[in-house]
RNA sequence: GCUGCUGUAGCUCAGUGGUAGAGCACUUCCUUGGUAAGGAAGAGGUCAUGAGUUCAAGUCUCAUCAGCAGCUCCA
C-alpha cells in the first residue's frame, strides 16, 4: 500500500501500480485533464508513470498554472521538433535539446545546412505530430542496453555522452513518442497533443558539441512554446517592443553614435548628441570623485611593450590585443635578416625587440604615476582617476553596438592603499557604484563576486594574499546589502573582483561597474611606500570603474530609458515651438534667455502647424516643449508641454526656467522603459 | 574565430537576368495654423567592395568587408 499526501493536507491510500494520473482522475476528471506533470516529494514525475510501491509520498499535480510545467512543456516540444527534423532529413544525429528561460533549443548534426526556409516545413510536421497525440513513454534500461540501443539507432553523440558524461549511471532512461526515441532524463507531458499550437521556431545558430570550440559544430534550432497561441503572440510582441528599444536602432534614430566601416568595426564615433550624454555622466561621476578624494590624471593611449610584459597583460592577453607597434627601422632590419613572422612573434614575446602597445588597460600608466614620487603611509590612499581609453581586439563575432567594442573608455581609477585601509576603500568603491545605479533608476542588477578557481592555472600570487583579498571583498559585498553570488573561476588573473551585472530590457545581462582587488601588480612593479615603522611596504591596489565602459554603459542606458533620457541627460532638453510667424521674434528673445540659462535648446520656427511640430518633438523624445504664440507674446509667458504629461499651461519664462533647473539639479528620473522581456 | 542569414536613397524596405522603385526624412514654394501628421513641386543611387558566368547582372557564382542571431572567448 502507498499513502499519498496531497498539498491540501489530505491523505489517500492507493493500490500498488497506480499513477499520478489515476490519483487525479480519482479527485476529478477536470484536474486529470489539466494536469501536465506530477511532483513526488519535490521531484518531477511523469503523470502516467507508476508511483512508488509503498511508504508515504507527497504528491503535487502540476497544471499550466505552475511555473515548473512550462519548462516540461518546452522540453517535450524540443523532442517533437527533433522528431519533425528527423522525419524531414536523413542521418540526423541528436545532441542536446533543453528548455531555456524563454523557450528551448535542440542541437543537431546533419549533413545539409538548415535555413530559415525550413522553418515552415518543420512547423507543419510538428503540428502533425501534435495531432497524432502520441504518448511520451519512459523506458528505463540498464547501461549496457542503453549503449547498444544508441549504437543501433546510429546516435554516436549519445553513445559518446553515455561513455563520458554519464559514466557513473547504471540505469539510463529513454523517452519515446511515435517512432522517435531519445536518450533523456525527462520529464515530459503525457502526450504530444498537450503541446497545442503555441509554438514557433525562432532562429538558427551554430553551437559546439559540449561547448568545446575544438569539437565539431552542430546546428542549433531555437524555438519557443507557450500553453496557448495568445501567450505566444504576447511573447513575440514583447520581443518586437524590445527590438524597438534596441540601442543600435535608437542610437541611429536619435543621432547618438555611429559605427562606420571606413573607421573600423567596433570603433565608436560619438556624435554630438551622444557626446552630451557621455559628458553629463562623466561630470556627474567627477563630482562624486572629488568628494571621495580622488585625483584626476591623464595618460597617453600607448605604452612600451615592456611595460605590459611587467604587468603581465602582454603575455596573458596577447590574442585580444591590437598587434604591437614596431618602428620601421627595426622591421626593415629584421626583414633584411630574413626574419619570419613567427620569429618576429617570438622576439616580441622574449623581449628581444621592443615596441609599443595600444593600451589594453590603464593600470600600468597609473602605477608609474604612483611610482614617480617617494610615498609615505601618510600619503595613502592615493586615488588616481582617469577616463582612459583602452583597446582590445575582440573576436569579430562578438562585436555589436556599443556593448562589445574594440576601443572604449573606462571611468577608471586605481587606489593605492595600505592593508588596513583596504576594507574601507572597497566599501567606498561599492558605495559609488550604488549611487550611480541608484541615481539612474537602474534597480535590476546583481553582484557577481568573482573568486579564484581552486584548480585554475591562470592566477598569479600567493594563496594567502588571495584569501585575504577574497575575504575583504566578501565582507564589503555583504555589508552593502545587495544580492550577490560567489562565482569561483571568475576572478581576474591578479585578484578577485566584484562585478555589477545589470539586466537589460531584452533580458540580457551586462557587466557594468566593477571593483577589483590586486596584490599582484604592485609587487610586479615593486611599488613601495614608507610605513610608520620607517620600513618599505608594498601597497595594495584597487581597480574600479563604476560605469565600466562609457560605451557599454550608455548603450545599456539608452535601452533602459528607451531613448527618453531624463532632463539632466537629454541631448536636447527643450524645444521651442512657435505657433506662427507672428510669434517668432518673441520666440527668439525667449530662446536667448534659455540659452543664457544654459539649457540645451533647439528651436522650430518653421511655417508648420503647431500639431506637426509637437509630433516631431514627441518622436524625437525631447523632454519639454516650450510653445510660444501670440497670447504668450502679450503676457510674457511660455506654454510648457511635458513629453509625458502633455500641456502644463502658460507660465512666466522665469518660472519655467526655475522649474526646469530644479528638475536638472535633482537628476529626477521620471520614466524608464518597462522591465521584463 | 566558428555556423547560418543579410547588405538597394539619410532611414525603413519593395524589386521576375533586359530603362533604379515606394513611404518617411530633406530642399523650395504655397499655407499663419494654440498642443501628435496642411498642400504642391523638386532633389537625392558606382544597388557594400572585387572578380567571374552571360549578348546582357541589383538579380546567378566565388572571394573580401560589414551587420544580425547564436556558439566560443572576455584583463
Coordinates of N, CA and C in Angstrom, one line a residue, chain A residues 222-429:
Chain A
X222 N 16.6 27.3 -32.4 CA 15.9 27.9 -31.3 C 14.4 28.0 -31.6
X223 N 13.6 27.8 -30.6 CA 12.2 27.9 -30.7 C 11.6 28.2 -29.3
X224 N 10.3 28.4 -29.3 CA 9.7 28.6 -28.0 C 8.3 28.0 -28.1
X225 N 7.7 27.7 -27.0 CA 6.3 27.3 -26.9 C 5.7 27.8 -25.6
X226 N 4.4 28.1 -25.8 CA 3.6 28.6 -24.6 C 2.4 27.7 -24.6
X227 N 1.6 27.9 -23.5 CA 0.4 27.0 -23.4 C -0.6 27.3 -24.4
X228 N -0.7 28.5 -24.9 CA -1.6 28.8 -26.0 C -1.1 29.9 -26.9
X229 N -1.8 30.0 -28.0 CA -1.3 30.9 -29.1 C -1.3 32.4 -28.6
X230 N -2.2 32.7 -27.7 CA -2.2 34.1 -27.2 C -1.0 34.5 -26.5
X231 N -0.5 33.6 -25.6 CA 0.7 33.8 -24.8 C 1.9 33.9 -25.8
X232 N 1.9 33.1 -26.8 CA 3.0 33.1 -27.8 C 3.0 34.5 -28.5
X233 N 1.8 34.9 -28.9 CA 1.7 36.2 -29.6 C 2.2 37.4 -28.7
X234 N 1.9 37.3 -27.4 CA 2.3 38.3 -26.4 C 3.8 38.3 -26.3
X235 N 4.4 37.1 -26.3 CA 5.8 37.0 -26.2 C 6.5 37.6 -27.4
X236 N 6.0 37.3 -28.6 CA 6.6 37.8 -29.8 C 6.4 39.3 -29.9
X237 N 5.3 39.8 -29.3 CA 5.1 41.2 -29.3 C 6.1 41.9 -28.3
X238 N 6.4 41.2 -27.2 CA 7.4 41.8 -26.3 C 8.8 41.8 -27.0
X239 N 9.1 40.8 -27.7 CA 10.4 40.8 -28.5 C 10.5 42.0 -29.4
X240 N 9.3 42.2 -30.1 CA 9.3 43.4 -31.0 C 9.4 44.7 -30.3
X241 N 8.8 44.8 -29.1 CA 8.9 46.0 -28.3 C 10.4 46.2 -27.9
X242 N 11.0 45.1 -27.5 CA 12.4 45.2 -27.1 C 13.3 45.6 -28.2
X243 N 13.0 45.1 -29.4 CA 13.8 45.5 -30.6 C 13.7 47.0 -30.8
X244 N 12.5 47.5 -30.6 CA 12.4 49.0 -30.8 C 13.2 49.8 -29.8
X245 N 13.5 49.2 -28.7 CA 14.3 49.9 -27.7 C 15.8 49.6 -27.8
X246 N 16.1 48.8 -28.8 CA 17.5 48.4 -29.0 C 18.3 49.6 -29.2
X247 N 19.4 49.7 -28.5 CA 20.3 50.9 -28.5 C 20.9 51.1 -29.9
X248 N 21.0 50.1 -30.7 CA 21.6 50.2 -32.0 C 20.6 50.9 -32.9
X249 N 19.3 50.6 -32.7 CA 18.3 51.3 -33.5 C 18.1 52.7 -33.0
X250 N 18.0 52.9 -31.7 CA 17.7 54.2 -31.2 C 19.0 55.1 -31.4
X251 N 20.1 54.5 -31.3 CA 21.4 55.3 -31.4 C 21.4 56.0 -32.8
X252 N 20.9 55.3 -33.8 CA 20.9 55.9 -35.1 C 19.7 56.9 -35.2
X253 N 18.6 56.5 -34.8 CA 17.4 57.4 -34.9 C 17.6 58.7 -34.1
X254 N 18.2 58.6 -32.9 CA 18.4 59.8 -32.1 C 19.8 60.4 -32.4
X255 N 20.5 59.9 -33.4 CA 21.8 60.5 -33.7 C 22.8 60.6 -32.6
X256 N 22.9 59.5 -31.9 CA 23.8 59.5 -30.7 C 25.2 59.0 -31.0
X257 N 25.3 58.0 -31.9 CA 26.6 57.5 -32.2 C 26.6 56.8 -33.6
X258 N 27.7 56.5 -34.1 CA 27.8 55.8 -35.4 C 29.0 54.9 -35.3
X259 N 28.8 53.7 -36.0 CA 30.0 52.8 -36.1 C 30.2 52.7 -37.6
X260 N 31.3 53.1 -38.1 CA 31.5 53.3 -39.6 C 32.5 52.3 -40.1
X261 N 32.1 51.6 -41.1 CA 33.0 50.7 -41.8 C 34.4 51.3 -42.1
X262 N 34.3 52.5 -42.6 CA 35.6 53.1 -43.0 C 36.5 53.4 -41.9
X263 N 36.0 53.5 -40.7 CA 36.8 53.7 -39.5 C 37.3 52.4 -38.9
X264 N 36.3 51.4 -38.9 CA 36.7 50.1 -38.4 C 35.6 49.6 -37.5
X265 N 35.4 48.3 -37.6 CA 34.3 47.7 -36.8 C 34.7 47.7 -35.3
X266 N 33.7 48.0 -34.5 CA 33.9 48.0 -33.0 C 34.6 49.3 -32.6
X267 N 34.6 50.3 -33.5 CA 35.2 51.6 -33.1 C 34.1 52.7 -33.2
X268 N 33.8 53.3 -32.0 CA 32.6 54.1 -31.9 C 32.9 55.6 -32.2
X269 N 32.1 56.2 -33.1 CA 32.1 57.6 -33.3 C 31.0 58.2 -32.4
X270 N 31.3 59.0 -31.5 CA 30.3 59.6 -30.6 C 29.8 60.9 -31.4
X271 N 28.6 60.9 -31.8 CA 28.1 62.1 -32.4 C 27.7 63.2 -31.4
X272 N 27.5 64.4 -31.8 CA 27.3 65.5 -30.8 C 26.2 65.1 -29.7
X273 N 25.1 64.5 -30.1 CA 24.1 64.3 -29.1 C 24.5 63.2 -28.2
X274 N 25.2 62.1 -28.7 CA 25.7 61.1 -27.8 C 26.7 61.6 -26.8
X275 N 27.6 62.5 -27.4 CA 28.7 63.1 -26.6 C 28.1 63.8 -25.4
X276 N 26.9 64.5 -25.6 CA 26.3 65.2 -24.4 C 26.0 64.2 -23.3
X277 N 25.4 63.1 -23.6 CA 25.0 62.1 -22.6 C 26.3 61.6 -21.9
X278 N 27.3 61.3 -22.7 CA 28.5 60.8 -22.1 C 29.2 61.9 -21.2
X279 N 29.2 63.1 -21.6 CA 29.8 64.2 -20.9 C 29.1 64.4 -19.6
X280 N 27.7 64.4 -19.6 CA 27.0 64.6 -18.4 C 27.3 63.5 -17.4
X281 N 27.3 62.3 -17.9 CA 27.6 61.2 -17.0 C 29.0 61.4 -16.3
X282 N 30.0 61.8 -17.2 CA 31.3 62.0 -16.7 C 31.4 63.1 -15.6
X283 N 30.6 64.2 -15.9 CA 30.6 65.3 -14.9 C 30.0 64.8 -13.6
X284 N 28.9 64.0 -13.7 CA 28.2 63.5 -12.6 C 29.2 62.7 -11.7
X285 N 30.0 61.8 -12.3 CA 30.9 61.0 -11.5 C 32.1 61.8 -11.0
X286 N 32.5 62.8 -11.8 CA 33.6 63.6 -11.3 C 33.3 64.3 -10.0
X287 N 32.0 64.7 -9.9 CA 31.6 65.4 -8.7 C 31.8 64.5 -7.5
X288 N 31.4 63.2 -7.7 CA 31.5 62.2 -6.6 C 32.9 61.9 -6.3
X289 N 33.7 61.8 -7.4 CA 35.2 61.5 -7.2 C 35.9 62.6 -6.4
X290 N 35.5 63.8 -6.6 CA 36.1 64.9 -5.9 C 35.8 64.8 -4.4
X291 N 34.5 64.5 -4.2 CA 34.1 64.3 -2.8 C 34.8 63.1 -2.1
X292 N 35.1 62.1 -2.9 CA 35.7 60.9 -2.3 C 37.3 61.0 -2.3
X293 N 37.8 62.2 -2.6 CA 39.2 62.3 -2.5 C 40.1 61.7 -3.6
X294 N 39.5 61.7 -4.8 CA 40.3 61.2 -6.0 C 41.0 62.3 -6.6
X295 N 42.1 62.0 -7.3 CA 42.9 63.0 -8.1 C 42.7 62.5 -9.6
X296 N 42.5 63.5 -10.4 CA 42.4 63.1 -11.8 C 43.8 63.2 -12.6
X297 N 44.0 62.3 -13.4 CA 45.2 62.3 -14.2 C 44.9 62.0 -15.7
X298 N 45.9 62.3 -16.5 CA 45.7 62.0 -18.0 C 46.9 61.2 -18.4
X299 N 46.7 60.2 -19.2 CA 47.9 59.4 -19.7 C 47.7 59.0 -21.2
X300 N 48.7 58.7 -21.9 CA 48.6 58.5 -23.3 C 48.0 57.2 -23.7
X301 N 47.6 57.0 -25.0 CA 46.9 55.8 -25.4 C 47.9 54.6 -25.7
X302 N 49.2 54.9 -25.7 CA 50.1 53.8 -25.9 C 51.1 53.7 -24.8
X303 N 51.8 52.6 -24.7 CA 52.9 52.4 -23.8 C 53.8 51.4 -24.3
X304 N 55.0 51.4 -23.8 CA 56.0 50.4 -24.3 C 55.6 49.0 -23.9
X305 N 55.9 48.1 -24.8 CA 55.6 46.7 -24.7 C 56.2 46.2 -23.3
X306 N 57.3 46.6 -23.0 CA 58.0 46.2 -21.8 C 57.1 46.4 -20.5
X307 N 56.4 47.6 -20.6 CA 55.5 47.9 -19.5 C 54.5 46.8 -19.3
X308 N 54.0 46.3 -20.4 CA 52.9 45.3 -20.3 C 53.5 43.9 -20.2
X309 N 54.8 43.7 -20.4 CA 55.4 42.5 -20.0 C 55.5 42.4 -18.5
X310 N 55.9 43.6 -17.9 CA 56.0 43.6 -16.5 C 54.6 43.4 -15.8
X311 N 53.6 44.0 -16.4 CA 52.2 43.9 -15.8 C 51.6 42.5 -16.0
X312 N 52.1 41.9 -17.1 CA 51.6 40.5 -17.4 C 50.5 40.6 -18.4
X313 N 50.0 41.8 -18.8 CA 48.9 41.8 -19.8 C 49.4 41.3 -21.2
X314 N 50.6 41.7 -21.6 CA 51.0 41.3 -22.9 C 51.1 39.8 -23.0
X315 N 51.7 39.1 -22.1 CA 51.7 37.6 -22.3 C 50.4 37.0 -22.1
X316 N 49.6 37.5 -21.1 CA 48.3 36.8 -20.8 C 47.2 37.0 -21.8
X317 N 47.2 38.2 -22.4 CA 46.0 38.5 -23.2 C 46.4 38.9 -24.7
X318 N 47.5 38.3 -25.1 CA 48.0 38.6 -26.4 C 47.0 38.6 -27.6
X319 N 46.2 37.5 -27.5 CA 45.2 37.3 -28.6 C 44.2 38.3 -28.7
X320 N 43.9 39.0 -27.6 CA 42.9 40.0 -27.6 C 43.4 41.4 -27.5
X321 N 44.7 41.6 -28.1 CA 45.2 42.9 -28.2 C 45.4 43.3 -29.6
X322 N 45.4 44.6 -29.9 CA 45.8 45.0 -31.2 C 47.3 44.7 -31.3
X323 N 47.7 44.3 -32.5 CA 49.1 43.9 -32.6 C 50.1 45.0 -32.2
X324 N 51.3 44.7 -31.7 CA 52.2 45.7 -31.2 C 52.6 46.6 -32.4
X325 N 53.0 47.8 -32.0 CA 53.6 48.8 -33.0 C 55.1 48.7 -32.9
X326 N 55.7 48.5 -34.0 CA 57.2 48.3 -34.0 C 57.7 49.4 -35.0
X327 N 58.8 50.0 -34.7 CA 59.3 51.1 -35.5 C 59.8 50.5 -36.8
X328 N 59.8 51.4 -37.9 CA 60.1 50.9 -39.2 C 61.5 50.4 -39.4
X329 N 62.4 51.1 -38.7 CA 63.8 50.7 -38.9 C 64.1 49.3 -38.4
X330 N 63.5 49.0 -37.2 CA 63.6 47.6 -36.7 C 63.0 46.6 -37.7
X331 N 61.8 46.9 -38.1 CA 61.2 46.0 -39.0 C 62.0 45.7 -40.3
X332 N 62.5 46.8 -40.9 CA 63.3 46.7 -42.1 C 64.6 45.9 -41.8
X333 N 65.2 46.1 -40.7 CA 66.4 45.4 -40.4 C 66.1 43.9 -40.3
X334 N 65.0 43.6 -39.5 CA 64.6 42.2 -39.4 C 64.3 41.5 -40.7
X335 N 63.6 42.3 -41.6 CA 63.2 41.8 -42.9 C 64.5 41.5 -43.7
X336 N 65.5 42.4 -43.6 CA 66.8 42.1 -44.3 C 67.5 40.9 -43.8
X337 N 67.3 40.6 -42.5 CA 67.9 39.4 -41.9 C 67.1 38.1 -42.3
X338 N 66.0 38.3 -43.0 CA 65.2 37.2 -43.3 C 64.3 36.6 -42.2
X339 N 63.9 37.5 -41.3 CA 63.1 37.1 -40.1 C 61.7 36.8 -40.5
X340 N 61.2 35.6 -40.1 CA 59.8 35.3 -40.4 C 58.9 35.9 -39.4
X341 N 57.6 35.8 -39.7 CA 56.6 36.4 -38.8 C 56.6 35.7 -37.5
X342 N 56.7 34.3 -37.5 CA 56.7 33.6 -36.2 C 57.9 33.9 -35.4
X343 N 59.1 34.1 -36.1 CA 60.3 34.5 -35.4 C 60.1 35.9 -34.8
X344 N 59.4 36.8 -35.5 CA 59.2 38.1 -35.0 C 58.3 38.0 -33.7
X345 N 57.3 37.2 -33.8 CA 56.4 37.0 -32.6 C 57.2 36.5 -31.4
X346 N 58.1 35.6 -31.7 CA 59.0 35.1 -30.6 C 59.9 36.2 -30.0
X347 N 60.5 37.0 -30.9 CA 61.3 38.1 -30.5 C 60.5 39.0 -29.6
X348 N 59.3 39.3 -30.0 CA 58.4 40.2 -29.2 C 58.1 39.6 -27.8
X349 N 57.8 38.3 -27.8 CA 57.5 37.6 -26.6 C 58.7 37.6 -25.6
X350 N 59.8 37.3 -26.2 CA 61.0 37.2 -25.3 C 61.6 38.6 -24.9
X351 N 61.1 39.6 -25.5 CA 61.6 40.9 -25.2 C 62.9 41.2 -25.9
X352 N 63.2 40.5 -27.0 CA 64.4 40.7 -27.7 C 64.3 42.0 -28.5
X353 N 63.1 42.3 -29.0 CA 62.9 43.6 -29.6 C 61.7 44.3 -28.9
X354 N 61.7 45.6 -28.9 CA 60.7 46.3 -28.2 C 59.8 47.0 -29.2
X355 N 58.7 47.4 -28.7 CA 57.7 48.1 -29.5 C 56.7 48.8 -28.6
X356 N 55.6 49.2 -29.1 CA 54.6 49.9 -28.3 C 53.3 49.1 -28.4
X357 N 52.4 49.3 -27.4 CA 51.1 48.6 -27.5 C 50.1 49.7 -27.3
X358 N 49.0 49.6 -28.0 CA 47.8 50.4 -27.7 C 47.4 49.9 -26.4
X359 N 47.1 50.8 -25.4 CA 47.0 50.2 -24.1 C 45.7 49.4 -23.9
X360 N 45.8 48.2 -23.4 CA 44.6 47.4 -23.1 C 44.1 47.7 -21.7
X361 N 44.8 48.4 -20.9 CA 44.4 48.7 -19.5 C 45.1 50.0 -19.1
X362 N 44.5 50.7 -18.2 CA 45.1 51.9 -17.8 C 46.1 51.8 -16.6
X363 N 46.0 50.6 -15.9 CA 46.7 50.5 -14.6 C 48.2 50.7 -14.7
X364 N 48.9 50.1 -15.8 CA 50.4 50.4 -15.8 C 50.8 51.8 -15.8
X365 N 50.0 52.6 -16.5 CA 50.3 54.1 -16.5 C 50.1 54.7 -15.2
X366 N 49.0 54.3 -14.5 CA 48.7 54.9 -13.2 C 49.8 54.4 -12.2
X367 N 50.2 53.2 -12.4 CA 51.2 52.7 -11.5 C 52.5 53.5 -11.6
X368 N 52.9 53.8 -12.8 CA 54.1 54.6 -13.0 C 53.9 56.0 -12.4
X369 N 52.7 56.5 -12.4 CA 52.5 57.8 -11.7 C 52.7 57.7 -10.2
X370 N 52.1 56.6 -9.7 CA 52.3 56.3 -8.2 C 53.8 56.2 -7.9
X371 N 54.6 55.5 -8.8 CA 56.0 55.2 -8.5 C 56.8 56.5 -8.8
X372 N 56.3 57.5 -9.3 CA 57.1 58.7 -9.7 C 57.5 59.5 -8.5
X373 N 56.9 59.3 -7.3 CA 57.2 60.0 -6.1 C 57.5 59.1 -5.0
X374 N 58.3 59.6 -4.1 CA 58.5 58.8 -2.8 C 57.2 58.9 -2.0
X375 N 56.7 57.8 -1.6 CA 55.4 57.8 -0.9 C 55.5 57.4 0.5
X376 N 54.8 58.1 1.4 CA 54.8 57.7 2.8 C 53.4 57.2 3.1
X377 N 53.3 56.4 4.2 CA 51.9 55.9 4.6 C 51.0 57.0 4.8
X378 N 51.5 58.2 5.1 CA 50.6 59.4 5.4 C 50.0 59.8 4.1
X379 N 50.6 59.5 2.9 CA 50.0 59.9 1.6 C 48.9 59.0 1.2
X380 N 48.8 57.8 1.8 CA 47.8 56.8 1.3 C 46.5 57.0 1.9
X381 N 45.4 56.7 1.3 CA 45.3 56.1 -0.1 C 45.6 57.2 -1.1
X382 N 46.3 56.8 -2.2 CA 46.4 57.6 -3.4 C 45.4 57.1 -4.4
X383 N 44.5 58.0 -4.8 CA 43.4 57.5 -5.7 C 43.5 58.3 -7.0
X384 N 43.9 57.6 -8.1 CA 44.2 58.2 -9.4 C 43.1 57.8 -10.3
X385 N 42.4 58.8 -10.9 CA 41.2 58.6 -11.7 C 41.5 59.1 -13.1
X386 N 41.0 58.4 -14.1 CA 41.1 58.9 -15.5 C 40.0 58.3 -16.3
X387 N 39.4 59.1 -17.2 CA 38.6 58.4 -18.3 C 39.6 58.0 -19.3
X388 N 40.0 56.7 -19.2 CA 41.1 56.2 -20.0 C 40.6 55.3 -21.1
X389 N 41.0 55.6 -22.3 CA 40.5 54.8 -23.5 C 41.4 53.7 -23.7
X390 N 40.9 52.5 -23.8 CA 41.7 51.3 -24.0 C 41.2 50.5 -25.2
X391 N 42.1 49.7 -25.7 CA 41.8 49.0 -27.0 C 42.0 47.5 -26.8
X392 N 41.0 46.8 -27.3 CA 41.1 45.3 -27.2 C 40.6 44.7 -28.5
X393 N 41.3 43.7 -28.9 CA 41.0 43.1 -30.2 C 39.9 42.0 -29.9
X394 N 38.7 42.4 -29.8 CA 37.6 41.4 -29.6 C 37.4 40.6 -30.8
X395 N 37.0 39.4 -30.6 CA 36.7 38.5 -31.8 C 35.6 39.1 -32.6
X396 N 35.7 39.0 -33.9 CA 34.8 39.7 -34.8 C 33.4 39.3 -34.6
X397 N 33.1 38.1 -34.2 CA 31.7 37.6 -34.0 C 31.1 38.2 -32.7
X398 N 32.0 38.8 -31.9 CA 31.5 39.3 -30.6 C 31.1 40.7 -30.6
X399 N 31.5 41.4 -31.7 CA 31.2 42.9 -31.7 C 29.7 43.1 -31.9
X400 N 29.3 44.2 -31.3 CA 27.9 44.6 -31.5 C 27.5 45.9 -30.8
X401 N 27.0 46.8 -31.6 CA 26.6 48.1 -31.0 C 27.6 48.7 -30.1
X402 N 27.1 49.2 -29.0 CA 28.1 49.9 -28.0 C 28.5 48.9 -27.0
X403 N 27.9 47.7 -26.9 CA 28.1 46.9 -25.8 C 29.3 46.0 -25.9
X404 N 29.8 45.7 -27.1 CA 31.0 45.0 -27.3 C 31.8 45.7 -28.4
X405 N 32.9 46.4 -28.0 CA 33.6 47.2 -29.0 C 35.1 47.0 -28.9
X406 N 35.9 47.6 -29.8 CA 37.3 47.3 -29.7 C 38.1 48.5 -29.1
X407 N 37.4 49.6 -29.0 CA 38.1 50.8 -28.3 C 37.0 51.4 -27.4
X408 N 37.3 51.5 -26.1 CA 36.3 52.0 -25.2 C 37.0 52.8 -24.1
X409 N 36.2 53.7 -23.5 CA 36.7 54.5 -22.4 C 36.2 54.0 -21.1
X410 N 37.1 53.7 -20.2 CA 36.7 53.3 -18.8 C 36.7 54.5 -17.9
X411 N 35.7 54.6 -17.0 CA 35.8 55.6 -16.0 C 36.7 55.0 -14.9
X412 N 37.9 54.9 -15.2 CA 38.8 54.1 -14.4 C 39.5 54.8 -13.3
X413 N 39.8 54.1 -12.3 CA 40.7 54.7 -11.2 C 41.4 53.5 -10.5
X414 N 42.6 53.9 -10.0 CA 43.3 52.9 -9.2 C 43.7 53.5 -7.9
X415 N 43.4 52.7 -6.8 CA 43.6 53.2 -5.5 C 44.8 52.4 -4.9
X416 N 45.7 53.2 -4.4 CA 46.9 52.5 -3.8 C 46.7 52.7 -2.3
X417 N 46.6 51.6 -1.6 CA 46.2 51.7 -0.2 C 47.0 50.7 0.7
X418 N 46.9 51.0 2.0 CA 47.6 50.0 2.9 C 46.6 48.9 3.2
X419 N 47.2 47.8 3.7 CA 46.4 46.6 4.0 C 45.2 47.0 4.9
X420 N 45.5 47.9 5.9 CA 44.4 48.3 6.9 C 43.3 49.1 6.2
X421 N 43.7 49.9 5.2 CA 42.7 50.7 4.5 C 41.8 50.0 3.6
X422 N 42.2 48.8 3.2 CA 41.6 48.1 2.1 C 40.1 47.9 2.3
X423 N 39.6 47.4 3.4 CA 38.1 47.2 3.5 C 37.3 48.5 3.4
X424 N 37.8 49.5 4.0 CA 37.0 50.8 3.9 C 37.1 51.3 2.4
X425 N 38.2 51.1 1.7 CA 38.3 51.6 0.4 C 37.4 50.8 -0.6
X426 N 37.4 49.5 -0.4 CA 36.4 48.7 -1.2 C 35.0 49.1 -1.0
X427 N 34.7 49.4 0.3 CA 33.3 49.8 0.6 C 33.0 51.1 -0.1
X428 N 34.0 52.0 -0.1 CA 33.7 53.3 -0.7 C 33.5 53.2 -2.2
X429 N 34.2 52.2 -2.8 CA 34.0 52.0 -4.3 C 32.6 51.4 -4.6

